[in-house]
Amino acid sequence: ETVEWPLMRHYEGAAQGRGVAADGWRVCLAHSFEELRQPYGARDVPLRDVLRHVGLALRYFRWWVKKTFIEKKTAFIDLLCAVPLQQIYGCPLGGIGGGTITRGWRGEFCRWQLNPGLYHYETVIANQFTVCLRCKGQTIYQQVLSVERPSSLQGWNWGYCGHYAFYHALYPRAWLVYELPGQQVVLTCRQVSPVIPHDYKDSSLPVGVFIWEVENGRDEDVEVSIMFSLQNGTGAKEDRSGGHWNEPFTFHKDGERVAGVLLHHCPAVNPFTLAISVWEKAGTGVTHVTAFNPVGLGREVWQDLLQDGRLDSPTGKSRPTEKGEVTAAAVCASCRVPAHGHKTLELALAWDMPCVHFGSKEKLHLRRYTRFFGSEGDAAPALSHYALMHYEEWERKIEGWQNPILENSQLPSWYKSALFNELYFMTDGGTIWMEVSPDCCAEDLQGLAGAGLSHLLPVLREYGRFAYLEGQEYRMYNTYDVHFYASFALIMLWPKLQISLQYDIAVTVVNEDVQPRQYLMCGQTAQVKMKNVVPHDIGDPGDEPWQRVNAYLMHDTADWKDLNLKFVLQVYRDYYLTHDSLYLQDMWPVCQAVMESELKFDTDNDGLIENGGFADQTYDAWVVHGASAYCGGLWLAAVCVMCKMAEVLGDTEIQQKYLDILNKGKEAFERMLWNGKYYNYDSSGSDTSSSIMSDQCAGQWFLGACGLDQGEFEVFPKSHVLSALRTIFEKNVLSFAGGTMGAVNGMRPDGVPDTSSVQSNEVWVGVVYSLAATMIQEVSGDAAAALTSLCSFDMLMVLFPLVQGMVEEGFRTAEGCYRTVWERLGMAFQTPEAYREKKVYRSLAYMRPLSIWSMQLALERRAGQAPAPAQLPQGCTHP
């Protein structure tokens, strides 16, 4: 493809012979996103639309002032100081739960998430790669590999021409290709992070590796040096707090040597060490500068490199910085590349912040990687060595995971790019992965509540505690109504982390928090957490997560209708995919407790719960009255899986109880909501109750993922499901923005978007991916039955299109979101929760789009790769 837009769908053949993958996300560095900012420049839903009543606005403002100026903490949702859109981001560096450093598509280091759940959005100009070429003892070319022209370090040669460079991303790897103008030399920087499915050691490491492939097209040898410079800190004001210092290091192990510089950053809370290093193998020279001023002219470093392609390599530590002073360091890798030859230079970036406090500073937490590298704060050299020695193994595993999907010619390239690149949020979602002490007990976790979960401690001791934010702007950990969608990425790729997360939720369910709190939306005071109710979230990184849950205070979530149901559905889905019978047995009493709590919402005893006339589910600004397609569908799906779990566990009494409820509820659901084409939004009879909700089949989506969507477990008539999905495709997809932006949440039957709330008029990217998965997993029941009774090849070919169901529609629906976010809006690696047709988006870098992995599960199920339904081992019964 020609480069007409800054963002390309894929980059097949873009850099043949340079190790670049075949599918991903591409951008030419010559372009910027300036032309995109005008049509899509608005940052968020106007505050007046979100805070629709004066009283609420005043309550929020009062709370914001108290939080910001009195408590001096960051608001968990800051509607007054939102994060601005910057169309600059690329693949983040680092594994899961150790913090991340994001490198932009122009090569800059521009987003920092080292303190748990907190972000610093700053491009640190000193953090650069510089190339020096020498022939016959003379330097012929020296250039900072950046298109920037900054006001600092003006003694360096800036302004690399972007027409000669291309960025490619396929998470967790990225490629920057530089064709050095006039030099007949091509550099390809391959960036690798250890994000590897089913790996619970290396995937936790806070490291990234840069493999520089050098191709010499000249008729003579060339000496190539790559200098990696880095500022001590993250570009925040604490970089100038004083007391920071650098020192050179070498690390030998197993006959291999790594050398570089350690940058010790010493704030009062959460100190850390950065390490830049080079694999000093045969033919590779390593030199360094221990300290230089990153806000000065930088001439001494530039001239040092220019003179001989090496740095001076002073010994000893640098002096600690004074208050107001900043410092930086650099490491340089050099090699000789023969004429028309090829060489490789490997550099690493590691960071070691082993012990962390959250905002309350009450408890000290150890990150997961400390199990393998210690918690003394001296692990950066060992981390650097380990990363450089193991990156090839990581890449083999990453390719073994990704290649079957990348090489599947039946899958569109945009899907392959979206599937892997949306996984950036697994590491860059404020993600924390903490160790649990081997000698801790249930009381240490959440009081006596965990005592009934027999496998709780073994799971948490072995796999730790995992949490990620709802979004980079919505800072609540493990927001459960949203995790419901995103959880497919966890259960498919790191199932033990999903199991661990579920155990943490289960412990909170049976706990009770009697602390009162005023809720902003209604001004009422209520209990923070009710017993036998699933929490909205497990806490604010600015407070003490796990210790104090439900940071969200826009509503009293004890009356939300979807949280309990989503817990039950995930329990069975997890068991179905993992066959973990101990997990199912532990969760069974918790599932019974939350479903018993949910039963109170069936006020007329018709087997179907009712919504309460306020925002009481994940669409927390879209009011629902009476029976609803969304919550009602989730309820019936949860009742169905209760029946199935009871059957698996041999609990006939509970099975019969929920079978009776299911039979009543199905009849009520169809009678009250089915209108002949789709399920109405709710049963209230209001002006908008007949709206077409794109998420109306959420219950069917989850049942399909669990293999419970047909035969005796067919909760929703197959013909109704297909009719509803086709209506959604016709109205919410094709009739919205010309069918190019995914599915709008709510659409009126006449083809006009539902504007009754700020959320009904939005597209939610994660919901669209789950809708696409629902379409893909649906197969016409009549056609499937016919196929089983026919043997003729000709007849099979006739019926094949019917059996395909809505695969094409599913891909087209999801494609609209990918094209909008990654291409038209320039929101790469910051996929928002929502956008509207024109000029508005909301909540950058959000959890829910990880639901794209449910599309992959649906595809695998169609291909016969999904696991067979699990059964308990012989002799196991329910507790």
Coordinates of C-alpha atoms in Angstrom, one line a residue, residues 6-11 23-27 33 89-91 105 167-170 417 421 818 822-823 828-829:
P6 CA -0.3 8.5 8.6
L7 CA -1.8 5.3 9.9
M8 CA -1.9 2.3 7.7
R9 CA -4.0 -0.9 8.1
H10 CA -1.1 -3.2 7.8
Y11 CA 2.4 -3.3 6.4
D23 CA 0.4 -7.7 9.9
G24 CA 0.2 -4.8 12.2
W25 CA 0.0 -1.0 12.5
R26 CA 2.1 1.3 10.4
V27 CA 3.0 5.0 10.3
F33 CA -1.8 14.0 12.8
Y89 CA 1.9 6.8 21.2
G90 CA 3.3 3.4 20.2
C91 CA 4.0 0.1 21.9
W105 CA 5.8 6.0 16.9
Y167 CA 7.1 2.6 12.4
H168 CA 5.4 -0.8 12.6
A169 CA 3.7 -2.2 15.7
L170 CA 2.4 -5.7 16.5
S417 CA -3.5 -5.8 14.0
N421 CA -2.2 -4.3 19.5
Y818 CA -10.6 -0.2 14.3
W822 CA -6.4 3.6 14.9
E823 CA -6.6 5.3 11.5
A828 CA -3.2 4.3 18.6
F829 CA -2.4 2.6 22.0

